[in-house]
XYZ file of C-alpha atoms in Angstrom:
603
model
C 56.279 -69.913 -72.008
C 54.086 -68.544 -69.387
C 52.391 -64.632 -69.642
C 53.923 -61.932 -68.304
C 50.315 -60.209 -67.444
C 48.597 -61.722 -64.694
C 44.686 -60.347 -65.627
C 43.526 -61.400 -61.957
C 46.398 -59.718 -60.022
C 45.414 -56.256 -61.609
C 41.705 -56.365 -60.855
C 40.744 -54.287 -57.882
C 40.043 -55.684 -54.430
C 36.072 -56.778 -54.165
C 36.257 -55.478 -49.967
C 37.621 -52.339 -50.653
C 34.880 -51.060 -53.797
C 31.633 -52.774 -51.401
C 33.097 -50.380 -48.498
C 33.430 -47.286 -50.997
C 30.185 -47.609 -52.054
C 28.481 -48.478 -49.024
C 30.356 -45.262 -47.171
C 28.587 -43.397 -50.481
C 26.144 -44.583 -50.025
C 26.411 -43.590 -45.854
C 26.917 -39.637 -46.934
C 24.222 -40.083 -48.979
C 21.661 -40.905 -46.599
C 23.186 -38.654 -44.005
C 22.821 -35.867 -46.207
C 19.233 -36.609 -47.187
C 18.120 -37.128 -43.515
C 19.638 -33.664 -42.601
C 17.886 -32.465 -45.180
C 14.704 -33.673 -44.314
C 15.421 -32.597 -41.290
C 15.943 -28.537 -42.312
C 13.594 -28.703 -45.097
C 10.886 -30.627 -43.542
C 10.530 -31.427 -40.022
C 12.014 -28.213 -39.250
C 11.037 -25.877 -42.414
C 8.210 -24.021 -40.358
C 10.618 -22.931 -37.765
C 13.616 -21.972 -39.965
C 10.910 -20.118 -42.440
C 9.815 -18.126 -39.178
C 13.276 -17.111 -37.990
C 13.591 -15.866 -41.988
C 10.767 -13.853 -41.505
C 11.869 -12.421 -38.340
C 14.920 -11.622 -40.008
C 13.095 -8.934 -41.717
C 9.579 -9.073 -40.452
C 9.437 -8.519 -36.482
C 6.785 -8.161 -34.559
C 7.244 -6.260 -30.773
C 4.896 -5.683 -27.780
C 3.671 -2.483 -27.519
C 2.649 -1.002 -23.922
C -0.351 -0.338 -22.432
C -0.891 2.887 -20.921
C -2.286 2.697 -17.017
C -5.645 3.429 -16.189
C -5.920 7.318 -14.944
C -6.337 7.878 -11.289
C -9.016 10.902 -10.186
C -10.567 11.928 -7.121
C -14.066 12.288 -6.291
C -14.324 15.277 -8.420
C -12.397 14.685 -11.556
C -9.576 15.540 -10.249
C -6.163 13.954 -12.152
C -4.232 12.003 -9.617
C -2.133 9.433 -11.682
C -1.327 9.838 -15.407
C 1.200 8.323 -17.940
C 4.134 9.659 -19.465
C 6.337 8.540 -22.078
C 9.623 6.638 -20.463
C 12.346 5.585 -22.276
C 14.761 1.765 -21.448
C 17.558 0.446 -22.985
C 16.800 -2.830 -24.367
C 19.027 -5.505 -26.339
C 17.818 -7.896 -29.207
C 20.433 -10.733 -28.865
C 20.069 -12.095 -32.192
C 21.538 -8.736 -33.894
C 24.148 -8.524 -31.355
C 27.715 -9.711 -32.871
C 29.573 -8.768 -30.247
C 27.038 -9.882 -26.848
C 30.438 -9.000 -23.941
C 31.407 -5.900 -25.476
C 27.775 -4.481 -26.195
C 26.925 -5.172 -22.597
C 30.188 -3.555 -21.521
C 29.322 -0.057 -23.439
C 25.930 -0.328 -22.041
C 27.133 -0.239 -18.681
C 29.760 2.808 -19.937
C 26.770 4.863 -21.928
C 24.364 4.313 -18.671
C 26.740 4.188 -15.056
C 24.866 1.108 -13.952
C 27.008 -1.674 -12.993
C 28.066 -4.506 -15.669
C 28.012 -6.984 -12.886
C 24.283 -6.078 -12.205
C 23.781 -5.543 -15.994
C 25.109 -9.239 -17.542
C 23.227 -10.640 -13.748
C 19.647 -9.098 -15.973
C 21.042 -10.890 -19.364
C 21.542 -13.863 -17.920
C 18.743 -14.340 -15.491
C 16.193 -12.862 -18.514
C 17.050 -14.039 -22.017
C 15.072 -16.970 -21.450
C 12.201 -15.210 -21.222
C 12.401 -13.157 -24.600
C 11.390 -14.128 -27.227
C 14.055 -14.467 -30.588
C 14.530 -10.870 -32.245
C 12.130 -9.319 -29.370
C 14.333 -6.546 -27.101
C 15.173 -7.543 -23.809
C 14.821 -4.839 -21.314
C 18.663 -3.939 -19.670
C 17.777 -0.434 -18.459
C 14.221 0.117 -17.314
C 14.600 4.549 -17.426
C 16.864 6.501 -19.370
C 17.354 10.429 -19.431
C 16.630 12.569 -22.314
C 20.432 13.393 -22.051
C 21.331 9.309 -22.192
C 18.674 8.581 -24.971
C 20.066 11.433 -26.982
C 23.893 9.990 -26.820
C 22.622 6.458 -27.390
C 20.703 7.259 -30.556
C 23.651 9.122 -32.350
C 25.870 6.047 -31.480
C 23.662 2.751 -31.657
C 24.440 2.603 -35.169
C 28.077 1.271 -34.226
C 25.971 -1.459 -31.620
C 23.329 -3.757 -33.658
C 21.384 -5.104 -31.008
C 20.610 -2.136 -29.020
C 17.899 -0.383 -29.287
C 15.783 2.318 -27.237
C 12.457 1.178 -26.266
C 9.385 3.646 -25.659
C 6.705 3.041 -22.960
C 4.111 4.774 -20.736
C 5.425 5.421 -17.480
C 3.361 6.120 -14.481
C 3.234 9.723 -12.886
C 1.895 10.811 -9.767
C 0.636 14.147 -9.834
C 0.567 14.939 -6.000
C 3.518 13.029 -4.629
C 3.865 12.262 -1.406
C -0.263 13.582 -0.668
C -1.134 10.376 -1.694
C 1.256 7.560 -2.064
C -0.531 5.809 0.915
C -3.517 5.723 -0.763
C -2.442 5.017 -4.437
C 1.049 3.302 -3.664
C 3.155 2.867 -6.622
C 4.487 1.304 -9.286
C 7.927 -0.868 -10.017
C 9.256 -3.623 -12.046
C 8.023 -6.589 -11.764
C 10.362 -9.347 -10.518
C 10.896 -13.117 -10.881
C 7.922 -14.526 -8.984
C 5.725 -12.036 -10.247
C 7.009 -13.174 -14.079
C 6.575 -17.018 -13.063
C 2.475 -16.434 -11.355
C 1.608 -14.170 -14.452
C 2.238 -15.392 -18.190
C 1.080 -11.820 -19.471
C 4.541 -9.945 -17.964
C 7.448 -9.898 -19.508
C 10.920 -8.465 -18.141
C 11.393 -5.069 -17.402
C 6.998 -4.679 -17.246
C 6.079 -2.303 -14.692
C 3.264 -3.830 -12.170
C 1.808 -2.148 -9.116
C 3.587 -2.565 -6.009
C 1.717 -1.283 -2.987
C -1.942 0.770 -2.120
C -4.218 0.786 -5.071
C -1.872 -0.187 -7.529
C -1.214 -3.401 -6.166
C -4.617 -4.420 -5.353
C -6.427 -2.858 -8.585
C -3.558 -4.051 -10.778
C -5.454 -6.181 -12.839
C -7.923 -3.707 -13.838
C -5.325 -0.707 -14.234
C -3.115 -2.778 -16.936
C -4.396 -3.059 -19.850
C -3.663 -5.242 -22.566
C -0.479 -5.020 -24.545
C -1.108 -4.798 -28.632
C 1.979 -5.953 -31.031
C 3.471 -4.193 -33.811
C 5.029 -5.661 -37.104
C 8.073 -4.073 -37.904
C 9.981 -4.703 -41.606
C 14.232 -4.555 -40.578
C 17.076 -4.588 -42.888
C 20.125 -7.320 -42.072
C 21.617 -5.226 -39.606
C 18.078 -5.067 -37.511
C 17.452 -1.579 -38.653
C 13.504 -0.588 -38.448
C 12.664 0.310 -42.420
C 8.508 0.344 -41.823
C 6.340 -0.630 -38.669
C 2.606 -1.412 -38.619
C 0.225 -1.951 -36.096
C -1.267 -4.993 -35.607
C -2.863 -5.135 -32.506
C -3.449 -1.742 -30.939
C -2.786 -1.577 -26.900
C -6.284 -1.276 -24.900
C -5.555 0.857 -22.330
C -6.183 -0.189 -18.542
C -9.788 1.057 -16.767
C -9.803 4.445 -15.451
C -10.379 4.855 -11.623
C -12.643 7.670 -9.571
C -11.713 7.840 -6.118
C -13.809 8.678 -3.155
C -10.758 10.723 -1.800
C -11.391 14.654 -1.725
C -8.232 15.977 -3.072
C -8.846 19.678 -1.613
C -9.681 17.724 1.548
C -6.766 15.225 1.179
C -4.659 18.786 0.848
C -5.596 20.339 3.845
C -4.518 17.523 5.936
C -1.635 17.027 4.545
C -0.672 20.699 5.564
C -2.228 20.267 8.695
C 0.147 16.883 9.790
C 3.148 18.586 8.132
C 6.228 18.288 10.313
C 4.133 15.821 12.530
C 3.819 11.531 12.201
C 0.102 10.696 12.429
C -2.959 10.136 10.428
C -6.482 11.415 10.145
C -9.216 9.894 8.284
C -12.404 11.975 7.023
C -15.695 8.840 6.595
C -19.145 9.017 5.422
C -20.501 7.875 8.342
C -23.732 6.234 6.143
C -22.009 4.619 3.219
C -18.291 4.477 4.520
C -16.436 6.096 1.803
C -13.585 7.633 3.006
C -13.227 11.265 1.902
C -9.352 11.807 2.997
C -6.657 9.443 4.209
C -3.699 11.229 5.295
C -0.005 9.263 6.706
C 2.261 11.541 7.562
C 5.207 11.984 6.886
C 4.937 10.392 3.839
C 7.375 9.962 0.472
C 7.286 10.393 -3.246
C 5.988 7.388 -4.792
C 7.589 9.038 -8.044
C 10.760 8.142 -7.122
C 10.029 4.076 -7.259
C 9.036 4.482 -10.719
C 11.626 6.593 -12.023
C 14.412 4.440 -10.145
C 16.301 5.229 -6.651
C 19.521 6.146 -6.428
C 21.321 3.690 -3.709
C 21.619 7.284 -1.324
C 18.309 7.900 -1.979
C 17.266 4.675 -0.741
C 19.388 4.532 2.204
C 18.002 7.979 3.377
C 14.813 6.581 3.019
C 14.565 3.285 4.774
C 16.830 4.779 7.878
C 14.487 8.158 8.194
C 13.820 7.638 11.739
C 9.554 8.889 11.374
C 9.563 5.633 8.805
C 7.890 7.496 5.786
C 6.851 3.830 4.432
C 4.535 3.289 6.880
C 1.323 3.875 6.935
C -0.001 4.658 9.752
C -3.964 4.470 8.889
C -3.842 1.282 8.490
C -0.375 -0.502 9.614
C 0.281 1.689 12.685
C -1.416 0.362 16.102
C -1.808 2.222 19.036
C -3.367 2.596 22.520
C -6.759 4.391 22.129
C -6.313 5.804 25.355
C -9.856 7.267 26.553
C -11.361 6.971 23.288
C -11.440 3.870 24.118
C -13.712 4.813 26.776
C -16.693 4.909 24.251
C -16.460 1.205 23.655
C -16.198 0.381 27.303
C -19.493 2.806 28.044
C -21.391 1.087 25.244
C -20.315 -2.591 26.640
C -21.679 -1.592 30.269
C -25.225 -0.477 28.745
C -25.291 -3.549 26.636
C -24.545 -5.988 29.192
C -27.289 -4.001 31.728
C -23.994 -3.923 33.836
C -24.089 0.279 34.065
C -27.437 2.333 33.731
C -27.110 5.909 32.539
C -28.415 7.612 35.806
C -25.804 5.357 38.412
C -23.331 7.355 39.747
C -19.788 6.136 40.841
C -17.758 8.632 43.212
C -14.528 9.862 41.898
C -11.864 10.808 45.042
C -9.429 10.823 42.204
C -7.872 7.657 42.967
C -9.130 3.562 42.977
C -7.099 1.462 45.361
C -6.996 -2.526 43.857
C -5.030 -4.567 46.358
C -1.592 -2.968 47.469
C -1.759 -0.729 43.512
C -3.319 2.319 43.539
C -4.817 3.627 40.174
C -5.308 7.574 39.575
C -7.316 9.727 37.846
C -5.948 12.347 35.448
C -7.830 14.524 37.634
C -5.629 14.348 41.180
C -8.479 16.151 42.958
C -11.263 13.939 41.618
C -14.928 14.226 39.763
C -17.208 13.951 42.769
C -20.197 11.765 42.132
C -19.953 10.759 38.021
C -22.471 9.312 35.713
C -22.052 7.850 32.584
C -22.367 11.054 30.316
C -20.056 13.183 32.762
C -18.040 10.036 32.618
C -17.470 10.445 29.078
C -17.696 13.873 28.707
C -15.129 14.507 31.344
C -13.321 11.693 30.926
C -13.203 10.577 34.320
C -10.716 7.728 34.458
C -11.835 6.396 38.080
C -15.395 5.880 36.762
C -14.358 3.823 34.142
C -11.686 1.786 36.620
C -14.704 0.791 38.053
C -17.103 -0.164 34.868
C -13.759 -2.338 34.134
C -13.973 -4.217 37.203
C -17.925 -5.015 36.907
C -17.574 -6.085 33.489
C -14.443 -7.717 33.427
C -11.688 -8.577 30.365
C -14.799 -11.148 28.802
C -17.165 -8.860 28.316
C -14.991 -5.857 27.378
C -13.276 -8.134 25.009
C -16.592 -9.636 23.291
C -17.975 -6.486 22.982
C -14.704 -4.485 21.332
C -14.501 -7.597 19.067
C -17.708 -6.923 17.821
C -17.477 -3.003 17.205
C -14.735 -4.002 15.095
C -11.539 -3.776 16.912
C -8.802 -6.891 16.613
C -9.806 -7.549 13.024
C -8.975 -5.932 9.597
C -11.557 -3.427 8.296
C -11.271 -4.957 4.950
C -10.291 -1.333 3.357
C -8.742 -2.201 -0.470
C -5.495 -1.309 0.519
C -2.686 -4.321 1.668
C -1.214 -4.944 4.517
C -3.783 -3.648 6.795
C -2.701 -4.439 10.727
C -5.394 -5.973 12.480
C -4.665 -4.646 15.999
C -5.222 -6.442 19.516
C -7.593 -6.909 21.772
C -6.424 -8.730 24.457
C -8.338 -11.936 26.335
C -7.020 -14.033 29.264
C -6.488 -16.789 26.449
C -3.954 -14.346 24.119
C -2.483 -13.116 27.620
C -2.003 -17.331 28.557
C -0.591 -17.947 24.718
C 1.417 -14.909 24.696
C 3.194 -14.377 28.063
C 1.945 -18.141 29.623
C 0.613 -15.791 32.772
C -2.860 -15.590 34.230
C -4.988 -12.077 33.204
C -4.860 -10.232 36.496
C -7.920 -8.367 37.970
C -5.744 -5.051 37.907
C -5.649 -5.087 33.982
C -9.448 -5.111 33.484
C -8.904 -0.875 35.023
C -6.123 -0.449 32.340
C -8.122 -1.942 29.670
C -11.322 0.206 30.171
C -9.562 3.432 29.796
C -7.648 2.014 25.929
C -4.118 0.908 28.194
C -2.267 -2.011 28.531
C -2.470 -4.551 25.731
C -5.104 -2.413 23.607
C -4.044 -1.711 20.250
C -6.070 0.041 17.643
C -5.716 1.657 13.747
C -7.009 4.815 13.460
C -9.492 3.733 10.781
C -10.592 0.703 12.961
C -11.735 3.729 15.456
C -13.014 6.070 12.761
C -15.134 2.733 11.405
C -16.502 2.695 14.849
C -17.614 6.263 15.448
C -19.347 5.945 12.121
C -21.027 3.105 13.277
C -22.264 5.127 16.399
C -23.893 7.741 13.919
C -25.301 5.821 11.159
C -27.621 3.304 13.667
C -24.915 0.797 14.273
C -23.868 -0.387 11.298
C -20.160 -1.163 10.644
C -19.665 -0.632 7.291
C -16.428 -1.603 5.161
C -14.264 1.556 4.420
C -14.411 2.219 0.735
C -11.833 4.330 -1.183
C -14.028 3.811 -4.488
C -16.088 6.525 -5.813
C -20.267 4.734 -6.662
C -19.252 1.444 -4.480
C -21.985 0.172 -2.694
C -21.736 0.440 0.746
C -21.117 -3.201 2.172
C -22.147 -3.528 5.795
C -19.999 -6.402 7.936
C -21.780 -6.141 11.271
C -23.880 -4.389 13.442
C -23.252 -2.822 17.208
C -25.221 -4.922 19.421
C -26.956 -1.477 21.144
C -30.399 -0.653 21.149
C -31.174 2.578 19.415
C -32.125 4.212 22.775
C -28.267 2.981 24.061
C -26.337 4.210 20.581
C -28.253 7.890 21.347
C -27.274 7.896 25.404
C -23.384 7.809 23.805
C -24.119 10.629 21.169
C -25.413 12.699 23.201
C -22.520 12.242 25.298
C -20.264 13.052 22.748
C -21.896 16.234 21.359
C -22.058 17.560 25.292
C -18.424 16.432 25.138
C -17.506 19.739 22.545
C -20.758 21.593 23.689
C -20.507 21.509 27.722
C -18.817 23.197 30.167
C -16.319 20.728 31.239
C -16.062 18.865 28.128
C -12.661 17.574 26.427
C -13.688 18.462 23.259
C -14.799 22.131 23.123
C -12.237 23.375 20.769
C -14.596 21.771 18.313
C -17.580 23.651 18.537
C -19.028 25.379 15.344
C -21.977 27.540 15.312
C -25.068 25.807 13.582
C -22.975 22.331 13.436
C -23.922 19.631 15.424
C -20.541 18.327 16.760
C -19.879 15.476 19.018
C -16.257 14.286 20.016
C -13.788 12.061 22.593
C -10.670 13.162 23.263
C -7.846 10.753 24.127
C -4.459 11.272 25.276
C -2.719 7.569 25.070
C 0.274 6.928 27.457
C 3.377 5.589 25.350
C 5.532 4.054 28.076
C 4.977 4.208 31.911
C 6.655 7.547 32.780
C 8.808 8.458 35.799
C 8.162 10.807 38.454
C 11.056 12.917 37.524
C 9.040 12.895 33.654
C 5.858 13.620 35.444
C 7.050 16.715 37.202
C 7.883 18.139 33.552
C 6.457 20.797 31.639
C 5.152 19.423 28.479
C 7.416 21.235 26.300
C 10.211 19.736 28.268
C 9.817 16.471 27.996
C 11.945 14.361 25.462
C 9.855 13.399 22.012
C 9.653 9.572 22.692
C 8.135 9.852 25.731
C 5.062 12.171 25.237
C 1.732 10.926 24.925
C -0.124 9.904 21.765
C -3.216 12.411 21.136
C -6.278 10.635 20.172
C -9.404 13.137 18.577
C -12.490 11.080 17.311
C -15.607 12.843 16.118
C -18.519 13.332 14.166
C -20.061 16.136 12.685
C -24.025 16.696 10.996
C -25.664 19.409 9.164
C -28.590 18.557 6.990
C -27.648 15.860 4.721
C -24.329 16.145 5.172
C -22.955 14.097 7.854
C -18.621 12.944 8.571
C -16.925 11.748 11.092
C -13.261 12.852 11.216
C -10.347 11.025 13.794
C -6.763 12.195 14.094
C -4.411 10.966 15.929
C -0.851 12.495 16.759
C 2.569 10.473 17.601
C 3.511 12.374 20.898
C 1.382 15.108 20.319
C 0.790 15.550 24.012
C -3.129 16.063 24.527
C -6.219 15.042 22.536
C -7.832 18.313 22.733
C -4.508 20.108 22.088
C -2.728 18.275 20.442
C -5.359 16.825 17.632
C -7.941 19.059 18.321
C -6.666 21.465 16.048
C -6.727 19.475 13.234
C -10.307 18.446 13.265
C -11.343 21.603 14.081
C -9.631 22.890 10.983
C -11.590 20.112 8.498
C -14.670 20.328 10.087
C -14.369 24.428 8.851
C -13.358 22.919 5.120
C -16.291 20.836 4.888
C -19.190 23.161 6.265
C -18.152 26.699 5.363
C -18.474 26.469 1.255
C -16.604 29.609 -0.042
C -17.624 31.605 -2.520
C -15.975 30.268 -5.442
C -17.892 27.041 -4.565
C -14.786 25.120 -3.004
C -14.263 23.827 0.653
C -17.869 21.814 0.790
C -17.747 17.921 0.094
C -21.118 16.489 -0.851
């Protein structure tokens, strides 16, 4: 009789137990390699984000150096600013948080999500990401009563840059903004929504005006709630800056260009700080700090007088007959001219089938080279051009300075033109023809010049020749870049032109003269576009804006010690005497008459 129980059909298959065990064995391992992985290999990291969670640490900002003037003066300060900023690792809800930013602050959510997106890769994990560089008291106030309902946002204080005069000075000191992408990928110290300087002194001095951020440990509770802070690192503020600027100065030409576009420029003629530096019209550098509103910026950018630029530097001009000082100094050099040689003056020069006139229709008579300059007889100096030619003119303007940057600390600085028959061959593929070399030696045609190009020169015509780099420092050393090739005899033949210029007769210049002040001076009046006879025949105050001349005064002034030279010029204002004769005279009366309360003198 066989069994019923069949022991080997009831033991378990020997595949199927090898394959459970080996797939325990399989979760096994898996589980111990993940966590080696957590514990282990990445235990430091996970331990940090821990900490994070409840100990933070955040940047804090670095105040700006101060900006003064020459005499302690406060130009540029710092003020507490408030942004918006969003720690992404609190946030639970990221669409709907950014969405009630863009409700509690009117800026776009496009624009806002655009600054997420393009910026959380440069944040650091549990460090606030900057969504709204300026807030209003009104806007921190409502945020602050309802961030409790938004973990993740939080309002972040920071020194804020603030311009004391405005518009005075935003030339000069330029301004502050946020920094953007290229600026974040050349500098490893910024971080989004950092402000960095932007344009004038700010942009060139930023390094030293910065600082260096300090960091701040902050203890938070799970929902990212600040419970204690302490200061690790304290912020070092940025260096503080002494101008050489004059701000009473600095005021009264303001005033004196208000309503007008042009510039003047107040020098030490023996060290070549520069004691005022007026654009005008100008704008509030404020306003790029604080944030434009898209009106605001449109109104600004289409103002017809162009408010951005500045026109000590970046504007170019004829130099009309002040020009006439480099051309005089070119003919002594080159022995081409002596003092004493006379040219005759009918009022006219004749060159071919052109005929070239003097402002003077009736003519000078028999002209040498100080009655020349001091009348600014344009028929004596049509001749000078022809001896000397576009070579020698061109050499020697080179090497007063024109055509090149001054090298002033300030960006952007135009470098102006002097023209040669090789630019004329480059530029318009045409031969230089003999009747340009009469346009050129009265500061026409091609010539282009910065008012602080001529202002470097006149200095350089006081102070024994010396062209000296423009400094806008208070204590910098004077740096010289050149010298006038003139004798000393030659340099005091064209001073004493000048000074019988304002003193003579018949000079340009007389509206300058001051009682015990020695005061030399050229006047030019620079043609803007080759008028009509029909303009011609107009009175002054009838012909339209764009077509009036440019008025050209450069000058110097000495008493004692103190010595200056001063140069304004005036979009369409007309005349040189009249027009920016006015102006000088007025500065020249701030420097030398000290009132009794001891303002209105610079030392």
């Amino acid at each position: 009789m066989s069994s019923l129980y069949d022991s080997k059909s009831q033991q378990p298959p020997k595949t199927g137990l090898l394959l459970l065990q080996g797939l325990i064995l399989l979760l096994f391992c898996v589980f111990a390699l993940r966590f080696w992985f957590l514990q282990i290999h990445k235990g430091s990291y996970f331990a940090e984000q821990a900490k994070n969670n409840q100990l933070r640490q955040d940047r804090l900002y670095a105040p700006r150096g101060l900006i003064r003037d020459r005499n302690g003066n406060l130009l540029a300060l710092n003020e507490p600013a408030y942004a918006l900023g969003i720690v992404r690792e609190d946030c639970k809800d990221l669409d709907g948080t950014l969405k009630t930013v863009s409700e509690w602050t009117g800026e776009n959510l496009s624009d806002i999500k655009k600054i997420f997106k393009k910026s959380r890769k440069r944040v650091k994990p549990f460090e606030p990401l900057i969504l709204v560089p300026n807030l209003t008291f009104k806007q921190v106030a409502m945020i602050e009563a309802n961030a409790l309902h938004w973990p993740g946002l939080e309002v972040v204080v920071r020194p804020r840059r603030r311009y004391l005069q405005g518009a005075l000075l935003s030339h000069v000191l330029g301004y502050v903004s946020e920094c953007g992408e290229s600026e974040l990928e050349a500098d490893s110290d910024l971080a989004v929504g950092d402000f960095v300087g932007k344009q004038g002194l700010e942009d060139v001095l930023e390094k030293r005006f910065r600082g260096v951020k300090g960091r701040r440990q902050c203890e938070v509770d799970a929902t990212g709630r600040r419970l204690k802070e302490r200061i690790i690192n304290p912020p070092i503020a940025g260096e503080d800056i002494d101008l050489s600027i004059d701000l009473g100065l600095q005021k009264l030409g303001g005033k004196l260009l208000q309503g007008k576009a042009g510039a003047v420029v107040v020098m030490n003629p023996d060290n070549g700080q520069i004691l005022s530096f007026v654009s005008a019209p100008s704008y509030d550098n404020n306003s790029f700090t604080s944030g434009f509103s898209k009106k605001e910026w449109a109104k600004l950018i289409n103002d017809p007088m162009h408010p951005l630029q500045n026109r000590v530097i970046q504007s170019v001009y004829p130099p009309g007959s002040v020009f006439k000082l480099v051309v005089a100094a070119c003919g002594l050099h080159n022995k081409v001219v002596t003092p004493n040689e006379t040219f005759y003056c009918p009022g006219f020069v004749k060159l071919g089938k052109y005929i070239f006139r003097d402002w003077k229709r009736s003519g000078h008579g028999d002209v040498d080279l100080k009655k020349a300059l001091v009348e600014s007889c344009d028929v004596y100096f049509y001749k000078l051009g022809i001896k000397l030619g576009v070579d020698r003119i061109s050499e020697f303007a080179k090497k007063a300075g024109f055509g090149k940057v001054t090298g002033i600390s300030l960006p952007h600085e135009k470098a102006g033109l002097i023209p040669t028959r090789a630019w004329k061959r480059r530029r318009f593929g045409e031969i230089w023809h003999p009747g340009e070399n009469l346009n050129l030696a009265i500061g026409q045609g091609y010539t282009l010049t910065s008012p602080l190009q001529v202002a470097r020169f006149i200095a350089s015509l006081v102070n024994g020749g010396r062209l000296l780099r423009p400094q806008l420092l208070a204590g910098e050393p004077s740096e010289e870049q050149g010298r006038l090739p003139m004798t000393k005899n030659q340099l005091e033949i064209i001073k004493k032109a000048m000074i019988e210029t304002v003193d003579g007769p018949h000079g340009t210049a007389r509206r300058l003269r001051k009682k015990g002040i020695v005061i030399g001076g050229k006047t030019g009046t620079a043609q803007v576009v080759k008028l009509t006879d029909e303009i011609h025949k107009m009175k002054d105050k009838d012909i339209p804006y764009k077509y009036r001349d440019h008025a050209w005064m450069a000058s110097f002034a000495e008493r004692g010690d103190q010595r200056y030279v001063v140069v304004c010029m005036i979009e369409h204002g007309q005349h040189g005497g009249s027009g920016a004769g006015p102006v000088v005279k007025a500065i020249y009366d701030y420097l030398f008459d000290k009132k009794p309360d001891g303002k209105g003198a610079v030392n």
